[in-house]
CSV table of N, CA and C in Angstrom, one decimal:
chain,number,residue,atom,x,y,z
X,455,MET,N,215.1,54.8,130.8
X,455,MET,CA,215.9,54.0,131.6
X,455,MET,C,217.1,54.7,132.2
X,456,ARG,N,217.7,55.6,131.4
X,456,ARG,CA,218.9,56.4,131.8
X,456,ARG,C,218.5,57.3,133.0
X,457,LYS,N,217.2,57.8,133.0
X,457,LYS,CA,216.8,58.7,134.0
X,457,LYS,C,216.4,58.0,135.3
X,458,ILE,N,216.0,56.7,135.2
X,458,ILE,CA,215.6,56.0,136.3
X,458,ILE,C,216.8,55.6,137.2
X,459,ILE,N,217.9,55.2,136.6
X,459,ILE,CA,219.1,54.7,137.3
X,459,ILE,C,219.6,55.8,138.3
X,460,PRO,N,219.8,57.1,137.8
X,460,PRO,CA,220.3,58.1,138.8
X,460,PRO,C,219.2,58.4,139.9
X,461,PHE,N,217.9,58.3,139.5
X,461,PHE,CA,216.9,58.6,140.5
X,461,PHE,C,216.9,57.5,141.5
X,462,LEU,N,217.0,56.2,141.1
X,462,LEU,CA,217.1,55.1,142.1
X,462,LEU,C,218.4,55.2,143.0
X,463,ALA,N,219.5,55.7,142.4
X,463,ALA,CA,220.7,55.8,143.2
X,463,ALA,C,220.6,56.9,144.3
X,464,ILE,N,219.9,58.0,143.9
X,464,ILE,CA,219.7,59.1,144.9
X,464,ILE,C,218.7,58.6,145.9
X,465,LEU,N,217.7,57.9,145.5
X,465,LEU,CA,216.7,57.4,146.5
X,465,LEU,C,217.3,56.4,147.5
X,466,ILE,N,218.1,55.5,147.0
X,466,ILE,CA,218.8,54.6,147.9
X,466,ILE,C,219.8,55.3,148.8
X,467,PHE,N,220.5,56.3,148.3
X,467,PHE,CA,221.4,57.0,149.2
X,467,PHE,C,220.6,57.8,150.3
X,468,LEU,N,219.5,58.4,150.0
X,468,LEU,CA,218.7,59.1,151.0
X,468,LEU,C,218.1,58.2,152.0
X,469,ILE,N,217.7,57.0,151.6
X,469,ILE,CA,217.1,56.0,152.5
X,469,ILE,C,218.2,55.5,153.4
X,470,SER,N,219.3,55.2,152.9
X,470,SER,CA,220.4,54.6,153.7
X,470,SER,C,220.9,55.6,154.7
X,471,CYS,N,220.8,56.9,154.5
X,471,CYS,CA,221.2,57.9,155.5
X,471,CYS,C,220.3,58.1,156.6
X,472,LYS,N,219.1,57.5,156.6
X,472,LYS,CA,218.2,57.6,157.6
X,472,LYS,C,218.4,56.6,158.8
X,473,ASP,N,219.2,55.6,158.5
X,473,ASP,CA,219.5,54.7,159.6
X,473,ASP,C,220.3,55.3,160.7
X,474,GLU,N,220.0,54.9,161.9
X,474,GLU,CA,220.6,55.5,163.1
X,474,GLU,C,222.1,54.9,163.1
X,475,VAL,N,223.0,55.8,163.4
X,475,VAL,CA,224.4,55.4,163.5
X,475,VAL,C,224.6,54.6,164.7
X,476,VAL,N,224.0,55.0,165.8
X,476,VAL,CA,224.1,54.2,167.1
X,476,VAL,C,222.7,53.8,167.5
X,477,LYS,N,222.7,52.5,167.8
X,477,LYS,CA,221.4,52.0,168.3
X,477,LYS,C,221.0,52.5,169.6
X,478,LYS,N,219.7,52.7,169.9
X,478,LYS,CA,219.2,53.2,171.1
X,478,LYS,C,219.5,52.2,172.2
X,479,PRO,N,220.1,52.6,173.3
X,479,PRO,CA,220.4,51.6,174.4
X,479,PRO,C,219.1,51.2,175.1
X,480,GLU,N,219.2,50.0,175.7
X,480,GLU,CA,218.0,49.5,176.4
X,480,GLU,C,217.6,50.4,177.6
X,481,ARG,N,218.6,50.9,178.4
X,481,ARG,CA,218.3,51.7,179.6
X,481,ARG,C,218.8,53.1,179.3
X,482,LEU,N,218.2,53.8,178.3
X,482,LEU,CA,218.6,55.1,177.9
X,482,LEU,C,218.3,56.1,179.0
X,483,ILE,N,219.2,56.9,179.4
X,483,ILE,CA,219.0,58.0,180.4
X,483,ILE,C,218.3,59.1,179.7
X,484,LYS,N,217.2,59.7,180.3
X,484,LYS,CA,216.5,60.8,179.7
X,484,LYS,C,217.4,62.0,179.4
X,485,LYS,N,217.1,62.7,178.4
X,485,LYS,CA,217.9,63.8,178.0
X,485,LYS,C,218.1,64.9,179.1
X,486,ASP,N,217.0,65.2,179.8
X,486,ASP,CA,217.2,66.3,180.9
X,486,ASP,C,218.0,65.7,182.0
X,487,VAL,N,217.9,64.4,182.3
X,487,VAL,CA,218.7,63.8,183.4
X,487,VAL,C,220.2,63.8,183.0
X,488,ILE,N,220.5,63.4,181.8
X,488,ILE,CA,221.9,63.4,181.4
X,488,ILE,C,222.5,64.8,181.3
X,489,VAL,N,221.7,65.8,181.0
X,489,VAL,CA,222.2,67.2,181.0
X,489,VAL,C,222.6,67.5,182.5
X,490,ASN,N,221.7,67.1,183.4
X,490,ASN,CA,222.0,67.4,184.9
X,490,ASN,C,223.3,66.6,185.3
X,491,VAL,N,223.4,65.4,184.8
X,491,VAL,CA,224.6,64.6,185.2
X,491,VAL,C,225.8,65.2,184.7
X,492,MET,N,225.8,65.7,183.4
X,492,MET,CA,227.0,66.3,182.8
X,492,MET,C,227.3,67.6,183.5
X,493,TYR,N,226.3,68.4,183.9
X,493,TYR,CA,226.5,69.6,184.6
X,493,TYR,C,227.2,69.3,185.9
X,494,ASP,N,226.6,68.4,186.7
X,494,ASP,CA,227.2,68.1,188.0
X,494,ASP,C,228.6,67.6,187.9
X,495,LEU,N,228.9,66.8,186.8
X,495,LEU,CA,230.3,66.3,186.6
X,495,LEU,C,231.2,67.5,186.3
X,496,ALA,N,230.7,68.4,185.5
X,496,ALA,CA,231.6,69.6,185.2
X,496,ALA,C,231.9,70.4,186.5
X,497,VAL,N,230.9,70.6,187.3
X,497,VAL,CA,231.1,71.3,188.6
X,497,VAL,C,232.1,70.6,189.5
X,498,LEU,N,231.9,69.3,189.7
X,498,LEU,CA,232.8,68.5,190.5
X,498,LEU,C,234.2,68.4,190.0
X,499,GLU,N,234.3,68.3,188.7
X,499,GLU,CA,235.7,68.3,188.1
X,499,GLU,C,236.4,69.6,188.3
X,500,ALA,N,235.6,70.7,188.2
X,500,ALA,CA,236.2,72.0,188.4
X,500,ALA,C,236.7,72.1,189.9
X,501,ILE,N,235.8,71.7,190.8
X,501,ILE,CA,236.2,71.7,192.2
X,501,ILE,C,237.5,70.8,192.4
X,502,LYS,N,237.5,69.7,191.7
X,502,LYS,CA,238.7,68.8,191.9
X,502,LYS,C,240.0,69.4,191.4
X,503,TYR,N,239.9,70.2,190.4
X,503,TYR,CA,241.1,70.8,189.8
X,503,TYR,C,241.5,72.2,190.5
X,504,GLN,N,240.5,72.9,191.0
X,504,GLN,CA,240.7,74.1,191.7
X,504,GLN,C,241.1,74.0,193.1
X,505,ASN,N,240.5,73.0,193.8
X,505,ASN,CA,240.8,72.8,195.2
X,505,ASN,C,240.7,71.3,195.5
X,506,PRO,N,241.8,70.5,195.1
X,506,PRO,CA,241.7,69.1,195.2
X,506,PRO,C,241.6,68.6,196.7
X,507,ALA,N,242.0,69.3,197.6
X,507,ALA,CA,241.9,68.9,199.0
X,507,ALA,C,240.5,68.8,199.5
X,508,SER,N,239.6,69.6,198.9
X,508,SER,CA,238.2,69.6,199.4
X,508,SER,C,237.5,68.3,199.1
X,509,LEU,N,237.8,67.7,198.0
X,509,LEU,CA,237.2,66.4,197.7
X,509,LEU,C,238.0,65.2,198.4
X,510,ASP,N,239.3,65.4,198.5
X,510,ASP,CA,240.1,64.4,199.1
X,510,ASP,C,239.9,64.3,200.6
X,511,THR,N,239.5,65.4,201.2
X,511,THR,CA,239.3,65.4,202.7
X,511,THR,C,238.1,64.5,203.0
X,512,PHE,N,237.1,64.6,202.2
X,512,PHE,CA,235.9,63.7,202.5
X,512,PHE,C,235.9,62.4,201.7
X,513,LYS,N,237.0,62.2,201.0
X,513,LYS,CA,237.2,61.0,200.2
X,513,LYS,C,236.0,60.8,199.2
X,514,ILE,N,235.7,61.8,198.4
X,514,ILE,CA,234.6,61.8,197.5
X,514,ILE,C,235.2,61.5,196.1
X,515,ASN,N,234.7,60.5,195.5
X,515,ASN,CA,235.0,60.3,194.0
X,515,ASN,C,233.8,60.9,193.3
X,516,SER,N,234.1,61.9,192.5
X,516,SER,CA,233.0,62.6,191.8
X,516,SER,C,232.1,61.7,190.9
X,517,ARG,N,232.7,60.8,190.2
X,517,ARG,CA,231.9,59.9,189.3
X,517,ARG,C,231.0,59.0,190.1
X,518,ASP,N,231.6,58.4,191.2
X,518,ASP,CA,230.8,57.5,192.0
X,518,ASP,C,229.6,58.3,192.7
X,519,TYR,N,229.9,59.5,193.1
X,519,TYR,CA,228.9,60.3,193.8
X,519,TYR,C,227.7,60.6,192.8
X,520,ILE,N,228.1,60.9,191.5
X,520,ILE,CA,227.0,61.2,190.5
X,520,ILE,C,226.2,60.0,190.2
X,521,TYR,N,226.9,58.8,190.1
X,521,TYR,CA,226.2,57.6,189.8
X,521,TYR,C,225.2,57.2,190.9
X,522,LYS,N,225.6,57.4,192.1
X,522,LYS,CA,224.7,57.2,193.2
X,522,LYS,C,223.6,58.2,193.3
X,523,LYS,N,223.9,59.4,193.0
X,523,LYS,CA,222.9,60.5,193.1
X,523,LYS,C,221.7,60.3,192.1
X,524,TYR,N,222.1,59.9,190.9
X,524,TYR,CA,221.1,59.7,189.8
X,524,TYR,C,220.7,58.2,189.6
X,525,LYS,N,221.2,57.4,190.4
X,525,LYS,CA,220.9,55.9,190.4
X,525,LYS,C,221.1,55.3,189.0
X,526,ILE,N,222.3,55.6,188.5
X,526,ILE,CA,222.7,55.1,187.2
X,526,ILE,C,224.1,54.4,187.4
X,527,ASP,N,224.5,53.6,186.4
X,527,ASP,CA,225.8,53.0,186.4
X,527,ASP,C,226.7,53.6,185.3
X,528,SER,N,228.0,53.3,185.3
X,528,SER,CA,228.9,53.8,184.4
X,528,SER,C,228.6,53.4,182.9
X,529,LEU,N,228.2,52.1,182.8
X,529,LEU,CA,227.9,51.6,181.5
X,529,LEU,C,226.7,52.3,180.9
X,530,GLN,N,225.7,52.4,181.7
X,530,GLN,CA,224.5,53.1,181.3
X,530,GLN,C,224.8,54.6,180.8
X,531,PHE,N,225.6,55.2,181.6
X,531,PHE,CA,226.0,56.6,181.3
X,531,PHE,C,226.8,56.6,180.0
X,532,ALA,N,227.7,55.7,179.9
X,532,ALA,CA,228.6,55.7,178.7
X,532,ALA,C,227.7,55.5,177.4
X,533,LYS,N,226.9,54.5,177.5
X,533,LYS,CA,226.0,54.2,176.3
X,533,LYS,C,225.1,55.3,176.0
X,534,SER,N,224.5,55.9,177.0
X,534,SER,CA,223.6,57.0,176.7
X,534,SER,C,224.3,58.2,176.2
X,535,ASN,N,225.5,58.5,176.7
X,535,ASN,CA,226.3,59.6,176.2
X,535,ASN,C,226.7,59.4,174.7
X,536,VAL,N,227.1,58.2,174.4
X,536,VAL,CA,227.4,57.9,173.0
X,536,VAL,C,226.2,58.0,172.1
X,537,TYR,N,225.0,57.6,172.6
X,537,TYR,CA,223.8,57.7,171.8
X,537,TYR,C,223.5,59.2,171.5
X,538,TYR,N,223.5,60.0,172.6
X,538,TYR,CA,223.2,61.4,172.4
X,538,TYR,C,224.3,62.1,171.5
X,539,ALA,N,225.5,61.7,171.7
X,539,ALA,CA,226.6,62.3,170.9
X,539,ALA,C,226.5,62.0,169.4
X,540,SER,N,225.8,60.9,169.1
X,540,SER,CA,225.7,60.6,167.6
X,540,SER,C,224.9,61.6,166.9
X,541,ASP,N,224.0,62.3,167.6
X,541,ASP,CA,223.3,63.4,166.9
X,541,ASP,C,224.0,64.7,167.3
X,542,TYR,N,224.9,65.2,166.4
X,542,TYR,CA,225.7,66.3,166.8
X,542,TYR,C,225.0,67.6,167.1
X,543,GLU,N,223.9,67.9,166.4
X,543,GLU,CA,223.2,69.2,166.6
X,543,GLU,C,222.5,69.1,168.0
X,544,ASP,N,221.9,68.0,168.3
X,544,ASP,CA,221.2,67.9,169.6
X,544,ASP,C,222.2,67.9,170.8
X,545,TYR,N,223.3,67.2,170.6
X,545,TYR,CA,224.4,67.2,171.6
X,545,TYR,C,225.0,68.6,171.8
X,546,LYS,N,225.1,69.3,170.8
X,546,LYS,CA,225.6,70.7,170.9
X,546,LYS,C,224.6,71.6,171.7
X,547,LEU,N,223.3,71.4,171.5
X,547,LEU,CA,222.3,72.1,172.3
X,547,LEU,C,222.4,71.7,173.8
X,548,MET,N,222.7,70.5,174.0
X,548,MET,CA,222.8,70.0,175.4
X,548,MET,C,224.0,70.7,176.1
X,549,PHE,N,225.1,70.8,175.4
X,549,PHE,CA,226.3,71.5,175.9
X,549,PHE,C,226.0,73.0,176.1
X,550,GLU,N,225.2,73.6,175.2
X,550,GLU,CA,224.9,75.0,175.4
X,550,GLU,C,224.1,75.2,176.6
X,551,GLN,N,223.2,74.3,176.9
X,551,GLN,CA,222.4,74.4,178.2
X,551,GLN,C,223.3,74.3,179.4
X,552,ILE,N,224.2,73.4,179.3
X,552,ILE,CA,225.2,73.2,180.4
X,552,ILE,C,226.0,74.5,180.6
X,553,THR,N,226.5,75.0,179.5
X,553,THR,CA,227.3,76.2,179.6
X,553,THR,C,226.5,77.4,180.1
X,554,LYS,N,225.3,77.5,179.7
X,554,LYS,CA,224.4,78.6,180.3
X,554,LYS,C,224.3,78.5,181.8
X,555,ARG,N,224.0,77.3,182.3
X,555,ARG,CA,223.9,77.1,183.7
X,555,ARG,C,225.2,77.4,184.4
X,556,LEU,N,226.3,76.9,183.9
X,556,LEU,CA,227.6,77.2,184.5
X,556,LEU,C,227.9,78.7,184.6
X,557,ASP,N,227.6,79.4,183.5
X,557,ASP,CA,227.8,80.9,183.4
X,557,ASP,C,226.9,81.6,184.5
X,558,ALA,N,225.6,81.1,184.6
X,558,ALA,CA,224.7,81.8,185.5
X,558,ALA,C,225.2,81.5,187.0
X,559,ASN,N,225.7,80.3,187.3
X,559,ASN,CA,226.2,80.1,188.6
X,559,ASN,C,227.5,80.8,188.8
X,560,LYS,N,228.3,81.0,187.8
X,560,LYS,CA,229.6,81.7,187.9
X,560,LYS,C,229.3,83.2,188.3
X,561,LYS,N,228.3,83.8,187.7
X,561,LYS,CA,227.9,85.2,187.9
X,561,LYS,C,227.4,85.3,189.4
X,562,SER,N,226.6,84.3,189.8
X,562,SER,CA,226.1,84.4,191.2
X,562,SER,C,227.2,84.3,192.2
X,563,VAL,N,228.1,83.4,192.0
X,563,VAL,CA,229.3,83.2,192.9
X,563,VAL,C,230.2,84.4,192.9
X,564,ASP,N,230.4,85.0,191.7
X,564,ASP,CA,231.2,86.2,191.6
X,564,ASP,C,230.6,87.4,192.4
X,565,SER,N,229.2,87.5,192.3
X,565,SER,CA,228.6,88.6,193.0
X,565,SER,C,228.7,88.3,194.5
X,566,LEU,N,228.6,87.1,195.0
X,566,LEU,CA,228.7,86.8,196.4
X,566,LEU,C,230.1,87.1,196.9
X,567,LEU,N,231.1,86.7,196.1
X,567,LEU,CA,232.5,87.0,196.4
X,567,LEU,C,232.8,88.5,196.5
X,568,ASN,N,232.2,89.3,195.6
X,568,ASN,CA,232.3,90.7,195.6
X,568,ASN,C,231.7,91.3,196.9
X,569,LEU,N,230.5,90.8,197.3
X,569,LEU,CA,229.9,91.3,198.5
X,569,LEU,C,230.7,91.0,199.7
X,570,ASP,N,231.3,89.8,199.7
X,570,ASP,CA,232.2,89.4,200.8
X,570,ASP,C,233.4,90.3,200.9
X,571,LYS,N,234.0,90.7,199.7
X,571,LYS,CA,235.1,91.6,199.7
X,571,LYS,C,234.7,93.0,200.2
X,572,LYS,N,233.6,93.4,199.8
X,572,LYS,CA,233.1,94.8,200.3
X,572,LYS,C,232.9,94.8,201.8
X,573,LYS,N,232.4,93.7,202.4
X,573,LYS,CA,232.2,93.7,203.8
X,573,LYS,C,233.6,93.7,204.6
X,574,LYS,N,234.6,93.2,204.0
X,574,LYS,CA,235.9,93.1,204.6
X,574,LYS,C,236.7,94.4,204.5
X,575,LYS,N,236.4,95.2,203.5
X,575,LYS,CA,237.1,96.5,203.4
X,575,LYS,C,236.6,97.5,204.5
X,576,PRO,N,237.6,98.3,205.0
X,576,PRO,CA,237.1,99.3,206.0
X,576,PRO,C,236.4,100.4,205.2
X,577,ILE,N,235.4,100.9,205.9
X,577,ILE,CA,234.7,102.0,205.2
X,577,ILE,C,235.4,103.3,205.5
X,578,LEU,N,235.8,104.0,204.4
X,578,LEU,CA,236.5,105.2,204.5
X,578,LEU,C,235.6,106.4,204.4
X,579,GLN,N,235.7,107.3,205.3
X,579,GLN,CA,234.8,108.5,205.3
X,579,GLN,C,235.5,109.6,204.5
X,580,ASN,N,234.7,110.2,203.6
X,580,ASN,CA,235.2,111.3,202.8
X,580,ASN,C,236.4,110.9,202.0
X,581,ASN,N,236.5,109.6,201.6
X,581,ASN,CA,237.6,109.1,200.8
X,581,ASN,C,239.0,109.4,201.3
X,582,LYS,N,239.1,109.5,202.6
X,582,LYS,CA,240.4,109.7,203.3
X,582,LYS,C,240.9,108.3,203.8
X,583,LYS,N,242.2,108.2,203.9
X,583,LYS,CA,242.8,107.0,204.4
X,583,LYS,C,242.6,107.1,205.9
X,584,PRO,N,242.5,105.9,206.6
X,584,PRO,CA,242.3,106.0,208.0
X,584,PRO,C,243.7,106.4,208.7
X,585,ALA,N,243.5,107.1,209.8
X,585,ALA,CA,244.7,107.6,210.5
X,585,ALA,C,245.5,106.4,211.1
X,586,PRO,N,246.8,106.5,211.0
X,586,PRO,CA,247.6,105.4,211.6
X,586,PRO,C,247.4,105.3,213.1
X,587,ILE,N,247.5,104.2,213.7
X,587,ILE,CA,247.4,104.0,215.1
X,587,ILE,C,248.7,104.3,215.7
X,588,VAL,N,248.7,105.3,216.7
X,588,VAL,CA,250.0,105.6,217.3
X,588,VAL,C,249.9,105.1,218.8
X,589,VAL,N,250.9,104.4,219.2
X,589,VAL,CA,251.0,103.8,220.5
X,589,VAL,C,252.2,104.5,221.2
X,590,ASP,N,251.9,105.1,222.4
X,590,ASP,CA,252.9,105.7,223.2
X,590,ASP,C,253.6,104.6,224.0
X,591,THR,N,254.8,104.3,223.6
X,591,THR,CA,255.6,103.2,224.2
X,591,THR,C,256.2,103.6,225.5
X,592,THR,N,256.2,104.9,225.9
X,592,THR,CA,256.7,105.3,227.2
X,592,THR,C,255.8,104.9,228.3
X,593,LYS,N,254.5,104.7,228.0
X,593,LYS,CA,253.6,104.4,229.1
X,593,LYS,C,253.4,102.9,229.3
X,594,LEU,N,254.1,102.1,228.4
X,594,LEU,CA,254.0,100.7,228.5
X,594,LEU,C,255.0,100.2,229.6
X,595,LYS,N,254.6,99.2,230.3
X,595,LYS,CA,255.5,98.7,231.4
X,595,LYS,C,256.2,97.5,230.9
């Protein structure tokens, strides 16, 4: 009898831990779609804070744009986000995917910016500085 009580207590504890913390929403957004949504939101929020005039010029609200693009609403996104966040390990993997995509895009943008800078630099021959331009002001009228 003494051995059965601790065994039952452990069994009840393990069974009770299997219940979902958050119920699955009726209109759950698929995991790959919500990763895309969160990625797009991250990019638009970065644009908003780096160059706020770019979104204000076209009167773009980043959240409304994303909701229209993916045909979702704010409540559906919020409930799906809470549902996926309830599983910490899986949510962490989702954020790692987003971070990898952001890093890959950052590298490509940096390489494009470096190419643009190289095009704008004057090409120096034999590592010499270009000769200064001398204007003869006596010949000017």
